[in-house]
Amino acid sequence: MPEPRQITEIAEREAALFKAEQSRQFLDCAIHLCATSMSIPALIRLLRDHVTILEEFG
């Protein structure tokens, strides 16, 4: 049986993986919503702007 510290580490790791997956799914939904309510070229510009910001400050 894992030690209490190991259980905490496993729980933290799994919680982080869950949060990352939920964030990815949210982003996918947001992109799809944008694609249905704005032009694809405008969406591409928006996403490229976000990529630039992430590359610069991320």
PDB file of N, CA and C in Angstrom:
ATOM      1  N   MET A   1       0.846  -1.178   0.000  1.00  0.00           N
ATOM      2  CA  MET A   1       0.000   0.000   0.000  1.00  0.00           C
ATOM      3  C   MET A   1       0.899   1.252   0.000  1.00  0.00           C
ATOM      4  N   PRO A   2       0.550   2.258  -0.830  1.00  0.00           N
ATOM      5  CA  PRO A   2       1.374   3.470  -0.886  1.00  0.00           C
ATOM      6  C   PRO A   2       1.377   4.207   0.453  1.00  0.00           C
ATOM      7  N   GLU A   3       2.476   4.870   0.687  1.00  0.00           N
ATOM      8  CA  GLU A   3       2.601   5.698   1.883  1.00  0.00           C
ATOM      9  C   GLU A   3       1.704   6.929   1.733  1.00  0.00           C
ATOM     10  N   PRO A   4       1.298   7.574   2.842  1.00  0.00           N
ATOM     11  CA  PRO A   4       0.441   8.765   2.762  1.00  0.00           C
ATOM     12  C   PRO A   4       1.000   9.848   1.841  1.00  0.00           C
ATOM     13  N   ARG A   5       2.335  10.064   1.884  1.00  0.00           N
ATOM     14  CA  ARG A   5       2.932  11.074   1.021  1.00  0.00           C
ATOM     15  C   ARG A   5       2.748  10.705  -0.450  1.00  0.00           C
ATOM     16  N   GLN A   6       2.920   9.423  -0.754  1.00  0.00           N
ATOM     17  CA  GLN A   6       2.737   8.969  -2.135  1.00  0.00           C
ATOM     18  C   GLN A   6       1.288   9.152  -2.569  1.00  0.00           C
ATOM     19  N   ILE A   7       0.360   8.880  -1.677  1.00  0.00           N
ATOM     20  CA  ILE A   7      -1.055   9.055  -2.002  1.00  0.00           C
ATOM     21  C   ILE A   7      -1.342  10.514  -2.323  1.00  0.00           C
ATOM     22  N   THR A   8      -0.770  11.407  -1.531  1.00  0.00           N
ATOM     23  CA  THR A   8      -0.949  12.846  -1.779  1.00  0.00           C
ATOM     24  C   THR A   8      -0.362  13.230  -3.128  1.00  0.00           C
ATOM     25  N   GLU A   9       0.821  12.723  -3.441  1.00  0.00           N
ATOM     26  CA  GLU A   9       1.450  13.030  -4.727  1.00  0.00           C
ATOM     27  C   GLU A   9       0.624  12.491  -5.889  1.00  0.00           C
ATOM     28  N   ILE A  10       0.119  11.288  -5.742  1.00  0.00           N
ATOM     29  CA  ILE A  10      -0.727  10.690  -6.786  1.00  0.00           C
ATOM     30  C   ILE A  10      -1.990  11.519  -6.961  1.00  0.00           C
ATOM     31  N   ALA A  11      -2.614  11.899  -5.858  1.00  0.00           N
ATOM     32  CA  ALA A  11      -3.846  12.695  -5.917  1.00  0.00           C
ATOM     33  C   ALA A  11      -3.588  14.043  -6.586  1.00  0.00           C
ATOM     34  N   GLU A  12      -2.494  14.691  -6.226  1.00  0.00           N
ATOM     35  CA  GLU A  12      -2.161  15.985  -6.835  1.00  0.00           C
ATOM     36  C   GLU A  12      -1.898  15.844  -8.330  1.00  0.00           C
ATOM     37  N   ARG A  13      -1.163  14.792  -8.711  1.00  0.00           N
ATOM     38  CA  ARG A  13      -0.870  14.558 -10.124  1.00  0.00           C
ATOM     39  C   ARG A  13      -2.149  14.301 -10.908  1.00  0.00           C
ATOM     40  N   GLU A  14      -3.014  13.459 -10.377  1.00  0.00           N
ATOM     41  CA  GLU A  14      -4.263  13.133 -11.061  1.00  0.00           C
ATOM     42  C   GLU A  14      -5.186  14.349 -11.146  1.00  0.00           C
ATOM     43  N   ALA A  15      -5.206  15.153 -10.085  1.00  0.00           N
ATOM     44  CA  ALA A  15      -6.017  16.373 -10.108  1.00  0.00           C
ATOM     45  C   ALA A  15      -5.503  17.334 -11.182  1.00  0.00           C
ATOM     46  N   ALA A  16      -4.178  17.452 -11.300  1.00  0.00           N
ATOM     47  CA  ALA A  16      -3.596  18.321 -12.320  1.00  0.00           C
ATOM     48  C   ALA A  16      -3.906  17.807 -13.724  1.00  0.00           C
ATOM     49  N   LEU A  17      -3.834  16.500 -13.923  1.00  0.00           N
ATOM     50  CA  LEU A  17      -4.176  15.923 -15.230  1.00  0.00           C
ATOM     51  C   LEU A  17      -5.641  16.164 -15.569  1.00  0.00           C
ATOM     52  N   PHE A  18      -6.516  16.003 -14.582  1.00  0.00           N
ATOM     53  CA  PHE A  18      -7.944  16.241 -14.793  1.00  0.00           C
ATOM     54  C   PHE A  18      -8.189  17.699 -15.170  1.00  0.00           C
ATOM     55  N   LYS A  19      -7.565  18.611 -14.432  1.00  0.00           N
ATOM     56  CA  LYS A  19      -7.733  20.038 -14.709  1.00  0.00           C
ATOM     57  C   LYS A  19      -7.235  20.386 -16.111  1.00  0.00           C
ATOM     58  N   ALA A  20      -6.103  19.833 -16.507  1.00  0.00           N
ATOM     59  CA  ALA A  20      -5.557  20.091 -17.839  1.00  0.00           C
ATOM     60  C   ALA A  20      -6.497  19.569 -18.923  1.00  0.00           C
ATOM     61  N   GLU A  21      -7.044  18.386 -18.723  1.00  0.00           N
ATOM     62  CA  GLU A  21      -7.973  17.812 -19.705  1.00  0.00           C
ATOM     63  C   GLU A  21      -9.253  18.637 -19.787  1.00  0.00           C
ATOM     64  N   GLN A  22      -9.775  19.056 -18.660  1.00  0.00           N
ATOM     65  CA  GLN A  22     -10.979  19.887 -18.657  1.00  0.00           C
ATOM     66  C   GLN A  22     -10.715  21.222 -19.348  1.00  0.00           C
ATOM     67  N   SER A  23      -9.546  21.782 -19.130  1.00  0.00           N
ATOM     68  CA  SER A  23      -9.177  23.044 -19.783  1.00  0.00           C
ATOM     69  C   SER A  23      -9.098  22.863 -21.293  1.00  0.00           C
ATOM     70  N   ARG A  24      -8.512  21.748 -21.720  1.00  0.00           N
ATOM     71  CA  ARG A  24      -8.411  21.485 -23.156  1.00  0.00           C
ATOM     72  C   ARG A  24      -9.789  21.342 -23.782  1.00  0.00           C
ATOM     73  N   GLN A  25     -10.674  20.628 -23.103  1.00  0.00           N
ATOM     74  CA  GLN A  25     -12.031  20.455 -23.616  1.00  0.00           C
ATOM     75  C   GLN A  25     -12.776  21.784 -23.671  1.00  0.00           C
ATOM     76  N   PHE A  26     -12.583  22.633 -22.652  1.00  0.00           N
ATOM     77  CA  PHE A  26     -13.208  23.951 -22.649  1.00  0.00           C
ATOM     78  C   PHE A  26     -12.710  24.777 -23.826  1.00  0.00           C
ATOM     79  N   LEU A  27     -11.394  24.735 -24.065  1.00  0.00           N
ATOM     80  CA  LEU A  27     -10.815  25.478 -25.181  1.00  0.00           C
ATOM     81  C   LEU A  27     -11.375  24.978 -26.507  1.00  0.00           C
ATOM     82  N   ASP A  28     -11.480  23.661 -26.671  1.00  0.00           N
ATOM     83  CA  ASP A  28     -12.062  23.102 -27.897  1.00  0.00           C
ATOM     84  C   ASP A  28     -13.480  23.625 -28.109  1.00  0.00           C
ATOM     85  N   CYS A  29     -14.278  23.621 -27.053  1.00  0.00           N
ATOM     86  CA  CYS A  29     -15.661  24.114 -27.155  1.00  0.00           C
ATOM     87  C   CYS A  29     -15.682  25.591 -27.522  1.00  0.00           C
ATOM     88  N   ALA A  30     -14.798  26.374 -26.896  1.00  0.00           N
ATOM     89  CA  ALA A  30     -14.752  27.808 -27.180  1.00  0.00           C
ATOM     90  C   ALA A  30     -14.357  28.067 -28.638  1.00  0.00           C
ATOM     91  N   ILE A  31     -13.383  27.310 -29.129  1.00  0.00           N
ATOM     92  CA  ILE A  31     -12.973  27.477 -30.524  1.00  0.00           C
ATOM     93  C   ILE A  31     -14.121  27.119 -31.461  1.00  0.00           C
ATOM     94  N   HIS A  32     -14.820  26.029 -31.165  1.00  0.00           N
ATOM     95  CA  HIS A  32     -15.949  25.640 -32.010  1.00  0.00           C
ATOM     96  C   HIS A  32     -17.057  26.679 -31.965  1.00  0.00           C
ATOM     97  N   LEU A  33     -17.319  27.262 -30.801  1.00  0.00           N
ATOM     98  CA  LEU A  33     -18.321  28.311 -30.693  1.00  0.00           C
ATOM     99  C   LEU A  33     -17.910  29.520 -31.525  1.00  0.00           C
ATOM    100  N   CYS A  34     -16.649  29.908 -31.422  1.00  0.00           N
ATOM    101  CA  CYS A  34     -16.160  31.029 -32.226  1.00  0.00           C
ATOM    102  C   CYS A  34     -16.295  30.732 -33.717  1.00  0.00           C
ATOM    103  N   ALA A  35     -16.007  29.499 -34.101  1.00  0.00           N
ATOM    104  CA  ALA A  35     -16.069  29.128 -35.521  1.00  0.00           C
ATOM    105  C   ALA A  35     -17.489  29.193 -36.060  1.00  0.00           C
ATOM    106  N   THR A  36     -18.485  29.077 -35.187  1.00  0.00           N
ATOM    107  CA  THR A  36     -19.874  29.162 -35.655  1.00  0.00           C
ATOM    108  C   THR A  36     -20.427  30.572 -35.576  1.00  0.00           C
ATOM    109  N   SER A  37     -19.705  31.486 -34.913  1.00  0.00           N
ATOM    110  CA  SER A  37     -20.254  32.836 -34.746  1.00  0.00           C
ATOM    111  C   SER A  37     -19.375  33.934 -35.350  1.00  0.00           C
ATOM    112  N   MET A  38     -18.249  33.549 -35.927  1.00  0.00           N
ATOM    113  CA  MET A  38     -17.396  34.525 -36.598  1.00  0.00           C
ATOM    114  C   MET A  38     -16.739  33.854 -37.802  1.00  0.00           C
ATOM    115  N   SER A  39     -16.157  34.661 -38.658  1.00  0.00           N
ATOM    116  CA  SER A  39     -15.532  34.072 -39.847  1.00  0.00           C
ATOM    117  C   SER A  39     -14.285  33.282 -39.438  1.00  0.00           C
ATOM    118  N   ILE A  40     -13.982  32.281 -40.230  1.00  0.00           N
ATOM    119  CA  ILE A  40     -12.797  31.463 -39.956  1.00  0.00           C
ATOM    120  C   ILE A  40     -11.519  32.308 -40.038  1.00  0.00           C
ATOM    121  N   PRO A  41     -11.369  33.176 -41.037  1.00  0.00           N
ATOM    122  CA  PRO A  41     -10.158  34.024 -41.033  1.00  0.00           C
ATOM    123  C   PRO A  41     -10.052  34.891 -39.768  1.00  0.00           C
ATOM    124  N   ALA A  42     -11.177  35.409 -39.271  1.00  0.00           N
ATOM    125  CA  ALA A  42     -11.148  36.207 -38.037  1.00  0.00           C
ATOM    126  C   ALA A  42     -10.757  35.335 -36.849  1.00  0.00           C
ATOM    127  N   LEU A  43     -11.260  34.118 -36.816  1.00  0.00           N
ATOM    128  CA  LEU A  43     -10.909  33.192 -35.745  1.00  0.00           C
ATOM    129  C   LEU A  43      -9.413  32.846 -35.796  1.00  0.00           C
ATOM    130  N   ILE A  44      -8.911  32.625 -36.988  1.00  0.00           N
ATOM    131  CA  ILE A  44      -7.482  32.321 -37.147  1.00  0.00           C
ATOM    132  C   ILE A  44      -6.642  33.489 -36.640  1.00  0.00           C
ATOM    133  N   ARG A  45      -7.038  34.723 -36.991  1.00  0.00           N
ATOM    134  CA  ARG A  45      -6.303  35.899 -36.506  1.00  0.00           C
ATOM    135  C   ARG A  45      -6.336  35.955 -34.976  1.00  0.00           C
ATOM    136  N   LEU A  46      -7.504  35.700 -34.396  1.00  0.00           N
ATOM    137  CA  LEU A  46      -7.647  35.714 -32.942  1.00  0.00           C
ATOM    138  C   LEU A  46      -6.734  34.680 -32.293  1.00  0.00           C
ATOM    139  N   LEU A  47      -6.741  33.469 -32.823  1.00  0.00           N
ATOM    140  CA  LEU A  47      -5.899  32.407 -32.263  1.00  0.00           C
ATOM    141  C   LEU A  47      -4.419  32.727 -32.435  1.00  0.00           C
ATOM    142  N   ARG A  48      -4.055  33.284 -33.577  1.00  0.00           N
ATOM    143  CA  ARG A  48      -2.648  33.665 -33.788  1.00  0.00           C
ATOM    144  C   ARG A  48      -2.228  34.761 -32.815  1.00  0.00           C
ATOM    145  N   ASP A  49      -3.141  35.707 -32.552  1.00  0.00           N
ATOM    146  CA  ASP A  49      -2.847  36.747 -31.561  1.00  0.00           C
ATOM    147  C   ASP A  49      -2.582  36.124 -30.194  1.00  0.00           C
ATOM    148  N   HIS A  50      -3.395  35.141 -29.822  1.00  0.00           N
ATOM    149  CA  HIS A  50      -3.203  34.466 -28.540  1.00  0.00           C
ATOM    150  C   HIS A  50      -1.899  33.677 -28.509  1.00  0.00           C
ATOM    151  N   VAL A  51      -1.555  33.051 -29.607  1.00  0.00           N
ATOM    152  CA  VAL A  51      -0.289  32.328 -29.683  1.00  0.00           C
ATOM    153  C   VAL A  51       0.880  33.295 -29.491  1.00  0.00           C
ATOM    154  N   THR A  52       0.803  34.445 -30.145  1.00  0.00           N
ATOM    155  CA  THR A  52       1.857  35.454 -30.019  1.00  0.00           C
ATOM    156  C   THR A  52       2.009  35.892 -28.569  1.00  0.00           C
ATOM    157  N   ILE A  53       0.891  36.146 -27.909  1.00  0.00           N
ATOM    158  CA  ILE A  53       0.928  36.567 -26.497  1.00  0.00           C
ATOM    159  C   ILE A  53       1.545  35.465 -25.644  1.00  0.00           C
ATOM    160  N   LEU A  54       1.135  34.216 -25.867  1.00  0.00           N
ATOM    161  CA  LEU A  54       1.688  33.117 -25.092  1.00  0.00           C
ATOM    162  C   LEU A  54       3.188  32.929 -25.330  1.00  0.00           C
ATOM    163  N   GLU A  55       3.595  33.086 -26.589  1.00  0.00           N
ATOM    164  CA  GLU A  55       5.023  32.946 -26.897  1.00  0.00           C
ATOM    165  C   GLU A  55       5.836  34.073 -26.249  1.00  0.00           C
ATOM    166  N   GLU A  56       5.248  35.264 -26.202  1.00  0.00           N
ATOM    167  CA  GLU A  56       5.970  36.396 -25.662  1.00  0.00           C
ATOM    168  C   GLU A  56       6.014  36.391 -24.137  1.00  0.00           C
ATOM    169  N   PHE A  57       4.890  36.063 -23.507  1.00  0.00           N
ATOM    170  CA  PHE A  57       4.803  36.185 -22.056  1.00  0.00           C
ATOM    171  C   PHE A  57       4.673  34.845 -21.318  1.00  0.00           C
ATOM    172  N   GLY A  58       4.445  33.749 -22.059  1.00  0.00           N
ATOM    173  CA  GLY A  58       4.218  32.458 -21.434  1.00  0.00           C
ATOM    174  C   GLY A  58       5.472  31.837 -20.971  1.00  0.00           C
TER     175      GLY A  58
END
